[in-house]
XYZ file of C-alpha atoms in Angstrom:
722
model
C 4.745 25.537 25.135
C 0.368 27.183 23.537
C -0.261 23.166 24.495
C 1.345 23.184 28.147
C -1.391 26.874 28.779
C -4.241 25.401 27.790
C -6.908 24.604 29.139
C -10.400 22.313 29.166
C -12.497 24.917 30.367
C -10.624 28.482 29.408
C -13.295 29.745 27.810
C -16.360 28.238 29.480
C -17.973 31.153 31.292
C -16.885 32.983 29.124
C -19.068 31.027 26.515
C -21.893 30.450 29.648
C -22.033 34.744 29.737
C -25.818 35.411 28.478
C -25.454 37.690 25.208
C -26.277 40.992 26.198
C -30.452 41.821 24.623
C -31.204 43.956 22.672
C -30.455 47.907 22.663
C -27.793 47.535 25.812
C -25.302 48.387 26.936
C -24.026 50.162 24.944
C -23.637 53.828 26.856
C -20.459 52.545 27.778
C -18.654 53.059 24.428
C -19.615 56.872 25.209
C -18.813 57.059 28.933
C -15.741 59.462 29.455
C -14.493 56.787 32.058
C -14.068 54.214 28.708
C -12.855 57.153 26.658
C -10.444 58.705 29.141
C -9.525 54.698 29.736
C -8.308 54.370 25.935
C -7.246 56.634 25.192
C -2.914 56.964 24.753
C -2.691 60.291 25.627
C -3.271 59.405 29.218
C -1.613 56.128 30.219
C 0.351 58.335 31.979
C -2.570 59.801 34.125
C -4.305 56.165 34.700
C -1.934 53.434 33.629
C -4.099 51.917 31.474
C -5.728 50.588 34.568
C -9.780 50.418 34.062
C -12.448 49.213 37.313
C -16.056 48.403 36.864
C -18.089 47.740 39.342
C -21.546 46.623 40.630
C -23.696 45.517 43.299
C -24.253 41.154 42.422
C -26.808 40.785 39.267
C -26.212 43.510 38.839
C -24.788 42.356 34.955
C -21.661 43.304 35.459
C -19.862 39.927 33.269
C -22.413 40.453 30.284
C -21.431 44.652 30.447
C -17.555 42.799 29.915
C -19.184 40.535 27.704
C -20.030 43.023 24.977
C -17.533 45.858 25.613
C -15.523 42.568 24.895
C -17.458 41.283 21.584
C -16.524 45.706 20.661
C -12.822 45.238 21.406
C -12.316 42.178 19.187
C -14.261 44.299 16.684
C -13.291 47.567 16.456
C -8.850 47.824 17.649
C -7.916 45.039 14.883
C -4.821 46.728 15.667
C -4.909 45.703 18.368
C -3.901 42.853 20.814
C -7.205 41.456 22.388
C -6.879 39.058 25.262
C -9.339 38.438 28.092
C -9.978 35.990 31.325
C -14.005 35.776 32.951
C -13.396 34.027 36.708
C -15.739 31.737 37.680
C -16.398 30.466 41.411
C -18.974 27.846 40.430
C -15.275 26.218 37.587
C -12.641 24.570 38.156
C -9.850 25.089 39.874
C -8.038 26.938 36.735
C -11.167 28.494 36.595
C -11.379 30.523 39.535
C -7.700 30.949 40.181
C -5.121 33.382 39.534
C -3.324 30.356 38.303
C -5.882 30.035 35.055
C -6.000 33.565 34.245
C -2.403 33.537 34.285
C -2.113 31.337 31.685
C -4.964 31.713 29.713
C -3.681 35.561 29.101
C -0.568 33.956 28.014
C -1.784 31.889 25.500
C -3.764 33.649 24.388
C -1.259 37.009 23.808
C 1.998 34.327 22.580
C -0.969 32.883 20.031
C -1.748 36.325 18.770
C 1.881 37.156 18.301
C 2.598 34.690 16.608
C -0.424 35.118 13.767
C 0.770 38.597 13.758
C 4.320 37.405 12.522
C 6.024 35.730 8.924
C 6.172 31.835 9.450
C 9.880 32.338 9.048
C 9.372 35.094 12.581
C 7.859 33.254 14.293
C 10.646 31.810 16.044
C 12.013 35.079 16.739
C 8.619 35.833 18.887
C 10.179 32.504 20.808
C 14.193 33.643 20.975
C 12.721 36.565 22.311
C 11.069 35.867 25.168
C 13.417 33.421 26.348
C 11.688 29.696 26.135
C 13.368 28.025 23.632
C 16.216 26.656 26.017
C 13.418 25.766 28.466
C 11.906 22.365 28.169
C 8.359 22.712 28.265
C 5.666 19.402 28.130
C 2.261 19.537 27.226
C 1.687 18.281 30.795
C 4.492 20.885 32.858
C 2.540 21.900 35.966
C 3.253 26.067 36.297
C 3.500 27.538 38.868
C 2.493 31.830 39.620
C 5.574 32.943 39.592
C 7.278 31.992 36.629
C 3.521 32.686 34.938
C 3.366 36.177 35.915
C 7.519 36.165 34.958
C 7.105 35.432 31.197
C 3.740 37.561 30.972
C 5.689 41.173 31.843
C 8.898 39.589 29.101
C 5.997 38.396 26.444
C 4.890 42.042 27.584
C 7.899 44.476 27.612
C 8.792 42.615 24.427
C 5.471 44.076 23.025
C 6.776 46.594 20.892
C 4.804 48.632 18.784
C 1.683 45.775 18.657
C -0.911 47.483 21.542
C -2.844 45.173 24.490
C -6.041 45.815 25.609
C -6.732 43.150 28.766
C -10.022 42.527 30.543
C -10.412 40.995 33.682
C -14.662 39.542 34.812
C -15.154 38.877 37.907
C -12.212 39.349 39.905
C -14.650 38.684 42.882
C -15.102 35.432 42.221
C -11.540 33.908 43.367
C -10.089 34.406 46.825
C -8.665 37.149 47.936
C -5.697 37.462 48.445
C -4.932 36.084 44.909
C -6.113 38.457 43.974
C -4.602 41.908 45.605
C -1.280 40.115 44.349
C -2.032 40.139 40.533
C -3.181 43.531 41.258
C -0.296 44.026 42.598
C 0.954 42.144 39.675
C -0.595 44.966 37.509
C -0.104 47.445 38.292
C 3.738 46.775 38.496
C 3.561 46.141 34.277
C 1.739 48.690 34.352
C 4.687 51.018 35.811
C 6.552 49.273 33.565
C 5.054 50.168 29.750
C 4.611 53.470 30.683
C 7.488 54.845 31.746
C 8.499 52.185 28.486
C 6.039 54.225 25.816
C 3.872 50.192 25.405
C 0.382 50.472 25.157
C -0.844 48.768 27.692
C -5.188 49.202 29.086
C -6.104 46.185 31.495
C -9.874 46.682 32.099
C -11.169 44.527 35.065
C -15.262 43.490 36.667
C -16.398 43.326 40.270
C -18.846 43.655 42.557
C -17.664 46.582 45.935
C -16.273 44.119 47.609
C -13.361 43.435 48.854
C -12.816 47.207 48.358
C -8.704 46.794 47.094
C -6.358 50.538 46.421
C -5.437 50.842 43.581
C -1.825 53.972 43.344
C -3.427 54.809 39.518
C -6.871 54.207 38.008
C -9.817 55.192 36.942
C -13.133 53.170 38.409
C -16.950 53.710 37.240
C -19.528 52.596 39.618
C -23.070 50.493 37.578
C -25.632 52.170 39.746
C -26.802 55.182 39.771
C -25.211 54.970 35.834
C -28.139 56.689 33.477
C -26.750 53.941 30.417
C -27.522 51.155 33.506
C -30.885 52.045 33.795
C -31.791 52.689 30.564
C -30.609 49.325 30.018
C -32.668 48.304 32.360
C -36.069 50.245 31.223
C -34.868 48.196 27.497
C -35.399 45.478 29.086
C -39.291 45.392 30.590
C -40.173 46.947 27.014
C -38.441 44.099 25.345
C -39.395 41.225 27.881
C -41.339 41.757 30.120
C -45.257 41.186 28.002
C -48.129 42.327 29.125
C -50.050 43.781 26.834
C -49.659 48.164 26.324
C -52.897 48.580 28.151
C -53.000 51.326 30.811
C -51.448 48.581 34.112
C -49.286 47.327 31.893
C -47.640 50.551 31.550
C -47.537 51.686 35.624
C -46.423 47.809 36.020
C -43.457 48.251 34.071
C -42.605 51.714 35.930
C -43.574 49.676 39.609
C -40.974 47.428 37.849
C -38.057 49.551 37.128
C -38.913 51.957 40.364
C -38.291 48.860 42.354
C -35.259 46.969 40.518
C -32.930 48.809 42.281
C -30.236 48.588 39.135
C -30.192 45.491 39.681
C -30.520 43.260 36.316
C -30.991 40.014 37.547
C -33.524 40.155 40.244
C -35.761 42.832 37.375
C -34.827 39.257 34.861
C -36.415 36.564 37.570
C -39.543 39.151 38.439
C -39.997 39.355 34.674
C -40.725 35.617 34.572
C -42.577 35.265 38.154
C -44.985 38.159 36.034
C -44.672 36.486 32.299
C -45.940 33.538 34.074
C -49.327 35.702 35.918
C -49.853 37.110 32.504
C -49.572 34.132 30.404
C -52.108 31.727 32.693
C -54.686 35.051 32.391
C -54.028 36.833 36.072
C -53.646 40.076 34.370
C -56.222 41.311 37.613
C -53.341 40.415 40.585
C -50.416 41.136 38.501
C -49.058 44.940 40.734
C -50.528 42.574 43.581
C -47.848 40.194 42.694
C -45.147 42.267 42.236
C -45.872 44.174 45.463
C -45.827 41.133 47.611
C -42.048 40.177 45.003
C -39.092 41.328 47.525
C -36.879 44.448 46.566
C -33.598 43.060 47.344
C -32.377 39.452 45.208
C -31.320 37.914 48.780
C -35.116 37.717 49.871
C -36.170 37.243 46.327
C -34.246 34.195 46.031
C -35.821 33.448 49.022
C -40.105 34.343 48.263
C -39.045 31.714 45.035
C -38.667 28.769 46.775
C -41.375 29.274 49.433
C -43.602 30.446 47.395
C -45.275 27.271 47.124
C -44.251 23.331 48.514
C -44.746 21.618 45.193
C -41.886 18.688 44.902
C -40.472 20.651 48.296
C -37.847 17.391 48.130
C -37.003 17.582 44.866
C -35.781 20.860 45.044
C -33.602 20.435 48.574
C -31.500 17.864 46.770
C -31.190 19.840 43.861
C -29.863 22.762 45.842
C -27.656 20.470 48.424
C -25.859 19.353 44.770
C -25.302 22.166 42.412
C -23.986 23.794 45.941
C -21.803 20.712 47.602
C -21.676 18.277 44.705
C -17.473 17.987 44.753
C -18.127 18.843 40.801
C -19.978 20.518 38.524
C -23.099 17.329 37.773
C -24.227 16.862 34.229
C -27.862 17.265 33.631
C -28.496 13.165 34.218
C -25.333 12.630 36.122
C -27.425 15.639 38.284
C -31.332 14.028 37.784
C -30.369 10.641 38.940
C -28.578 11.926 42.119
C -31.930 13.232 42.774
C -33.917 10.488 42.017
C -32.031 8.284 44.451
C -32.077 10.290 47.456
C -36.271 10.862 47.085
C -37.247 7.203 44.992
C -34.390 4.793 45.236
C -37.083 3.202 43.872
C -37.241 4.278 41.161
C -33.527 4.009 40.308
C -32.355 2.000 37.426
C -30.890 1.865 34.292
C -30.946 4.731 32.368
C -33.047 4.412 29.167
C -33.136 7.805 27.028
C -35.557 7.089 24.411
C -37.586 6.195 27.850
C -36.073 9.400 29.810
C -34.859 10.965 27.398
C -32.391 14.664 28.027
C -34.336 17.446 27.414
C -36.953 15.847 29.457
C -33.744 16.279 32.583
C -33.501 19.487 31.670
C -36.902 20.199 32.743
C -36.571 18.387 35.199
C -34.221 20.220 36.787
C -35.117 23.401 36.091
C -38.795 22.543 37.818
C -37.216 20.706 40.834
C -34.279 24.439 41.160
C -37.184 26.606 40.109
C -36.048 28.447 37.833
C -32.671 28.793 39.917
C -30.608 27.296 38.323
C -29.598 26.533 34.235
C -27.904 24.275 32.195
C -23.987 25.302 30.305
C -24.093 26.121 26.703
C -20.028 23.748 26.549
C -19.005 20.258 24.877
C -19.718 19.131 27.901
C -22.948 20.971 29.668
C -23.206 20.962 33.397
C -26.098 22.087 35.882
C -24.862 25.370 37.686
C -26.390 28.386 39.142
C -28.791 30.974 37.393
C -25.646 33.406 39.326
C -22.996 33.850 41.337
C -25.609 35.771 44.600
C -27.594 32.231 44.854
C -25.123 30.657 45.873
C -23.785 33.156 48.330
C -27.513 33.487 49.172
C -27.823 29.940 50.353
C -24.928 29.746 52.540
C -25.056 33.260 54.236
C -26.200 32.828 57.848
C -27.855 29.303 57.090
C -30.880 30.315 55.146
C -31.505 26.901 53.808
C -32.077 26.271 57.686
C -34.124 28.992 58.211
C -36.320 28.772 55.178
C -36.467 24.711 56.699
C -35.643 24.220 59.656
C -35.881 20.935 59.292
C -32.547 20.846 58.309
C -30.556 22.629 61.151
C -27.849 23.934 61.402
C -25.411 22.003 60.437
C -26.412 22.673 56.474
C -23.075 21.612 55.312
C -22.793 18.603 57.547
C -26.832 17.493 57.253
C -26.752 17.678 53.111
C -22.881 15.630 53.267
C -24.770 12.960 55.099
C -27.749 13.440 52.588
C -25.252 13.088 49.592
C -23.634 10.254 51.180
C -26.889 8.579 50.816
C -27.809 9.168 47.434
C -24.666 7.519 46.634
C -24.992 4.631 48.458
C -28.672 3.773 47.391
C -27.490 4.544 43.583
C -24.575 2.231 44.562
C -27.163 -0.508 45.389
C -28.518 -1.312 41.388
C -26.914 -4.450 40.112
C -25.494 -3.260 36.853
C -23.936 -7.050 36.738
C -28.116 -7.271 35.719
C -27.339 -4.708 32.591
C -23.796 -5.344 31.905
C -21.489 -8.626 31.018
C -18.526 -8.100 33.769
C -16.692 -10.086 33.080
C -13.879 -11.359 36.396
C -12.019 -10.725 36.695
C -11.574 -7.799 35.126
C -9.740 -6.993 31.892
C -6.387 -4.421 32.188
C -6.887 -0.995 31.921
C -5.255 0.087 29.017
C -6.583 -1.785 27.112
C -9.664 -1.499 24.375
C -12.061 -3.374 25.887
C -12.028 -2.403 29.161
C -12.470 1.202 28.363
C -15.694 -0.119 26.120
C -16.829 -1.537 29.439
C -15.963 1.161 31.072
C -18.454 3.414 28.393
C -21.115 1.142 28.881
C -21.242 1.806 32.190
C -21.663 5.307 32.174
C -24.267 5.606 29.230
C -26.132 3.087 30.825
C -25.562 4.154 35.202
C -24.016 7.934 34.632
C -24.570 8.629 38.293
C -22.937 5.828 38.991
C -18.852 6.773 38.749
C -19.506 9.688 40.865
C -21.302 7.423 43.585
C -18.626 5.476 43.839
C -15.872 8.190 43.518
C -17.022 10.077 45.702
C -18.840 8.420 49.464
C -16.366 8.335 50.835
C -15.632 12.052 50.766
C -19.609 13.606 51.578
C -18.973 10.812 54.173
C -15.714 12.732 55.841
C -16.650 16.280 55.877
C -19.925 14.678 56.544
C -18.176 13.864 59.165
C -15.996 16.062 60.179
C -19.502 18.860 60.753
C -20.225 16.832 63.383
C -23.331 13.220 61.809
C -21.773 10.676 63.357
C -20.859 7.718 60.842
C -19.442 4.634 62.344
C -22.567 3.241 60.719
C -20.688 3.665 57.162
C -17.414 2.197 58.876
C -19.347 -0.877 60.531
C -21.986 -1.322 57.340
C -20.137 -0.640 54.331
C -20.880 -2.501 50.830
C -17.315 -2.071 50.480
C -16.344 -5.735 47.481
C -19.282 -3.778 46.632
C -17.160 -0.682 46.441
C -14.060 -2.450 44.869
C -15.884 -4.188 42.306
C -17.042 -0.583 40.560
C -14.303 1.740 41.414
C -11.800 -1.200 40.539
C -14.525 -0.259 36.277
C -14.177 3.247 36.503
C -10.456 3.387 37.770
C -8.463 3.833 34.218
C -4.766 3.811 35.501
C -4.515 -0.590 36.360
C -1.973 0.583 39.250
C -4.431 1.629 40.758
C -7.418 -0.736 40.809
C -7.074 -2.846 44.186
C -7.778 -6.446 45.442
C -10.991 -7.919 46.789
C -8.567 -7.758 50.547
C -8.908 -4.822 50.767
C -9.122 -3.359 53.588
C -11.670 -0.318 54.060
C -9.414 1.052 56.433
C -6.198 0.882 53.686
C -8.788 3.507 51.368
C -10.164 6.120 53.743
C -5.472 6.370 54.412
C -4.819 6.522 50.638
C -7.756 9.046 50.279
C -7.105 11.054 52.936
C -10.206 10.762 54.518
C -9.019 11.433 58.090
C -12.242 11.873 59.582
C -13.426 8.745 59.043
C -10.091 7.241 59.716
C -10.455 9.162 63.853
C -13.996 6.730 64.071
C -12.278 3.835 62.640
C -11.982 0.867 64.905
C -9.777 -0.917 64.513
C -6.858 1.685 63.999
C -3.954 -0.596 64.896
C -3.957 -2.448 61.780
C -2.428 0.564 60.249
C 0.200 -1.734 59.459
C -1.401 -4.759 58.838
C 0.247 -5.717 55.534
C -1.962 -7.063 52.278
C -1.982 -7.681 49.269
C -1.590 -3.870 47.835
C 1.128 -1.737 45.991
C 1.475 0.118 49.190
C 1.182 -2.946 51.349
C -0.624 -0.966 54.368
C -3.100 1.831 54.822
C -0.203 3.742 56.504
C 2.265 3.615 53.756
C -0.712 4.247 51.567
C -1.579 7.637 53.177
C 2.256 8.014 52.650
C 3.041 6.978 49.298
C -0.488 9.830 48.343
C 1.144 12.471 50.108
C -2.627 12.269 52.680
C -1.281 13.582 55.158
C -3.970 14.473 57.376
C -4.639 10.212 57.443
C -1.520 9.964 58.495
C -2.031 12.797 61.623
C -5.202 11.162 62.055
C -3.519 7.900 62.935
C -0.933 9.704 64.849
C -4.155 10.873 66.618
C -6.217 8.121 67.485
C -3.211 5.804 68.403
C -2.402 9.086 71.345
C -6.045 9.263 72.625
C -5.242 5.185 73.346
C -2.115 6.276 75.805
C -1.801 7.894 78.847
C -0.988 11.793 78.804
C 1.986 10.362 80.255
C 3.170 8.239 77.636
C 5.991 8.269 76.570
C 4.257 7.923 72.519
C 2.584 11.321 73.585
C 5.105 12.993 74.975
C 7.275 12.503 72.110
C 4.265 13.770 70.506
C 4.047 16.892 72.000
C 7.819 18.109 71.369
C 6.805 16.717 67.336
C 6.287 19.506 64.760
C 4.869 18.063 61.644
C 5.484 21.168 59.452
C 9.298 19.495 60.415
C 8.204 16.044 59.213
C 9.245 14.054 55.747
C 6.984 12.446 54.929
C 7.591 13.264 51.628
C 10.398 11.026 51.332
C 7.334 8.518 49.875
C 6.316 9.177 47.292
C 3.217 7.468 44.012
C 5.928 5.397 42.643
C 6.202 4.091 46.109
C 6.173 -0.159 45.997
C 5.890 -2.243 49.182
C 8.489 -5.086 48.587
C 8.076 -7.764 51.904
C 12.024 -8.054 50.851
C 11.953 -5.569 53.537
C 9.628 -5.418 57.028
C 6.964 -2.307 57.583
C 9.359 -1.187 60.871
C 12.617 -1.185 58.834
C 10.926 1.213 56.080
C 9.436 3.588 58.711
C 13.254 3.688 59.676
C 13.473 5.064 56.309
C 11.000 7.501 57.646
C 14.156 9.912 59.201
C 10.589 10.662 61.658
C 10.943 9.718 65.256
C 6.241 10.254 65.743
C 5.882 7.800 62.669
C 8.711 4.879 63.888
C 7.274 5.818 67.193
C 3.792 4.239 66.543
C 5.478 1.325 64.754
C 7.255 0.123 67.494
C 4.266 0.674 70.077
C 2.170 -1.825 67.531
C 2.821 -5.016 69.385
C 3.151 -7.653 66.100
C 6.576 -4.660 65.556
C 8.802 -5.805 66.731
C 11.892 -3.935 66.645
C 14.540 -6.246 66.056
C 12.697 -8.355 63.202
C 15.116 -8.878 60.292
C 14.508 -8.494 56.301
C 14.537 -11.011 53.823
C 18.330 -9.378 54.012
C 19.350 -9.712 57.484
C 18.471 -6.318 58.128
C 16.861 -5.349 61.388
C 15.326 -0.887 61.415
C 18.899 0.224 63.911
C 20.135 -1.296 60.243
C 18.695 0.586 57.867
C 18.172 3.486 59.815
C 21.844 3.497 60.782
C 22.185 3.712 56.973
C 20.586 6.941 56.455
C 22.243 8.546 59.128
C 18.380 9.083 60.968
C 20.598 10.293 64.219
C 16.631 10.022 66.317
C 14.962 7.410 64.763
C 17.897 5.326 65.776
C 18.211 6.815 69.277
C 14.730 5.720 69.609
C 15.666 2.306 69.158
C 18.402 2.257 71.135
C 16.220 3.879 73.816
C 13.842 1.003 74.104
C 16.699 -0.965 75.699
C 15.540 -3.271 73.249
C 17.705 -3.925 70.192
C 20.524 -5.901 68.870
C 22.840 -3.124 68.406
C 25.762 -5.519 66.326
C 23.074 -7.173 64.460
C 24.026 -8.538 61.359
C 22.718 -8.571 57.543
C 23.336 -11.430 55.487
C 26.765 -9.790 54.475
C 28.238 -9.540 57.813
C 27.329 -5.664 57.217
C 26.617 -4.025 61.221
C 24.786 -1.103 61.416
C 27.914 0.475 62.832
C 29.464 -0.483 59.877
C 26.728 1.477 57.321
C 26.632 4.074 59.497
C 30.632 4.053 58.827
C 30.223 3.630 54.885
C 28.353 5.707 54.326
C 30.533 8.492 56.230
C 26.701 9.569 59.548
C 29.497 10.359 62.027
C 26.555 10.838 64.641
C 25.123 7.657 63.811
C 28.775 6.709 64.550
C 29.002 8.134 67.789
C 25.444 6.729 69.199
C 26.007 3.661 68.414
C 30.030 3.356 69.651
C 27.416 5.720 73.278
C 25.914 2.477 73.687
C 29.165 0.343 74.172
C 27.542 -2.856 72.372
C 29.608 -2.487 69.448
C 32.329 -4.060 67.987
C 34.593 -2.689 66.537
C 36.404 -5.144 64.592
C 34.176 -6.493 63.092
C 34.181 -8.112 59.946
C 32.368 -8.487 56.791
C 31.993 -11.441 54.554
C 34.851 -9.387 52.661
C 37.308 -8.025 55.167
C 35.863 -4.945 55.824
C 35.955 -3.063 59.365
C 33.243 -0.757 60.613
C 37.392 1.875 59.747
C 37.826 0.367 56.700
C 35.325 2.884 54.739
C 36.161 6.033 56.199
C 39.532 5.225 56.210
C 39.153 5.302 52.308
C 37.736 8.401 52.163
C 38.980 10.240 53.813
C 36.892 11.558 57.459
C 39.140 11.815 59.686
C 36.402 12.631 62.661
C 35.432 8.678 62.100
C 38.008 7.553 61.872
C 39.323 8.471 64.487
C 35.816 8.104 66.265
C 36.402 4.273 65.265
């Protein structure tokens, strides 16, 4: 159970928040709101809620980290749990599923620590968990987690819980509203049951969410918060103690407006000016620095034009990469864009990781940082940097040549970086056997590691080049050139090199349309020139591109294939008439699972006949190479498969073509009518009988007529029809 709740980044955001500076944050411990919140006698008034709010960059997360550390140190008799949302992190770091998993894990671990060894099973039993079969890879849902967390809190009895949740604004608003409602419900339950439960939130002022009962504390205007800024400036602004220096400190405090992030950045700027002997220019420089955090970011980005290309590409990668990049990955990602001819095998003796870190700091002009975790990655120094860059096309307004389509142009640029890096001939540096060793073998694992060590950005480039191109296409940036020029053979080789699951590797003959369908690249599918090849069967595990989309649940890809084909037909065509009546939310595409494997024993149209989806089946009929009377190795036609599975709409579609042999027999002498009757599909039996083209007395090789199974099963309705 506990292992199923854990995830790799469970404490990463908390770890990467800077500790409170000396002589800061202590004021909160003496504030009346904080003391009233912790007063057990006042739980009935506020239900254990305290909400700390402040501007972006005000220092809320640092304050929460401080107060959490203090609670752990001073509240030994209470269970202290926490979660810090992280908009720059993985999905679980910025969702309430991650929140509930983390809180429940911490709560259970601390409850179990407090019990004697023999009594620990009793804790699990009391929560009703002993009967649950939960594997390490269990897929938790929000409602089940909420139910377990509520049950665990209700079982606390004499124990008390103090919970801290930071940065609510870094999660989707609808999820936060649901979470607030949940905690309000828990607050009411605990107060009525006499259980001591406290929860402290922190967030920006927007979005505003009203709670029925609770205390609030706004950082702006707090004397203690203002004093924290004064203390920080006094300790960190190293410009001496002259009269001018004191005046500058005073002006800096007044200009800060309670935004700690602004102060930290400006102190760094002024220290740099002082270090190069420009004491005389400090006051003018401070006056030039905008008092607004957004305008300060703009000033930092435009102060000089040094390494402008490095800066733009660094910002684009941190903004739009599919995952946070490691420092060495980001270094080569940027280099691939600005100096592709300089990209080669990474030699850490020539370019040490410390050199790379300095490059990134300089390239981002100090607006990015490297996380302090087991696997460090690069992120913005604060979520407000990302907000600024994405707000009202900030980058486009700073550098007009980027245009107004920042997202599309950025993804197109990142695609090009990936292509440039993929052009490296890795075989000149690695011993690549042909074929590659099986993915499960240690030899393959070692090869993967060698490739990653030598070419840190290669796996990302291969896995995401099509993603970035697809997003760019969706934003209106033409990708036809990529479709025609992608070095597909090289892509297949590299993708197979990094694939850890043998079944997901591809053959050398795989088509581009197949991988686009498999990976749900709907925008690239729309510009692919050969959409009619979507049912051409190759050597891949799913056979044809359309089956790859169905098997992987790539619904956008399926819709794109249908839309492209529809565009080739007249608006009045029977296919478009059918499509106009069709509702995607009624589709059953998930009947093709990931474990589906195409077999040449069955025709493509017969597989589609099993799907019970008339528009998909109609697509198959429209493609000339798919004949409605084609038989698989058992002699079964698409009509037989549809009848056997009771797919009434598909049967009707086939009959309406007027081209099918309604009474065709398979190798066992069984007809579509025989199978529909045997499986008791009354509506299909009626459809087939209404054609007047079926022999109700036809016998299979075992002497059974269509009447045999309905009679044996006692199905009077079908017996009467026959």
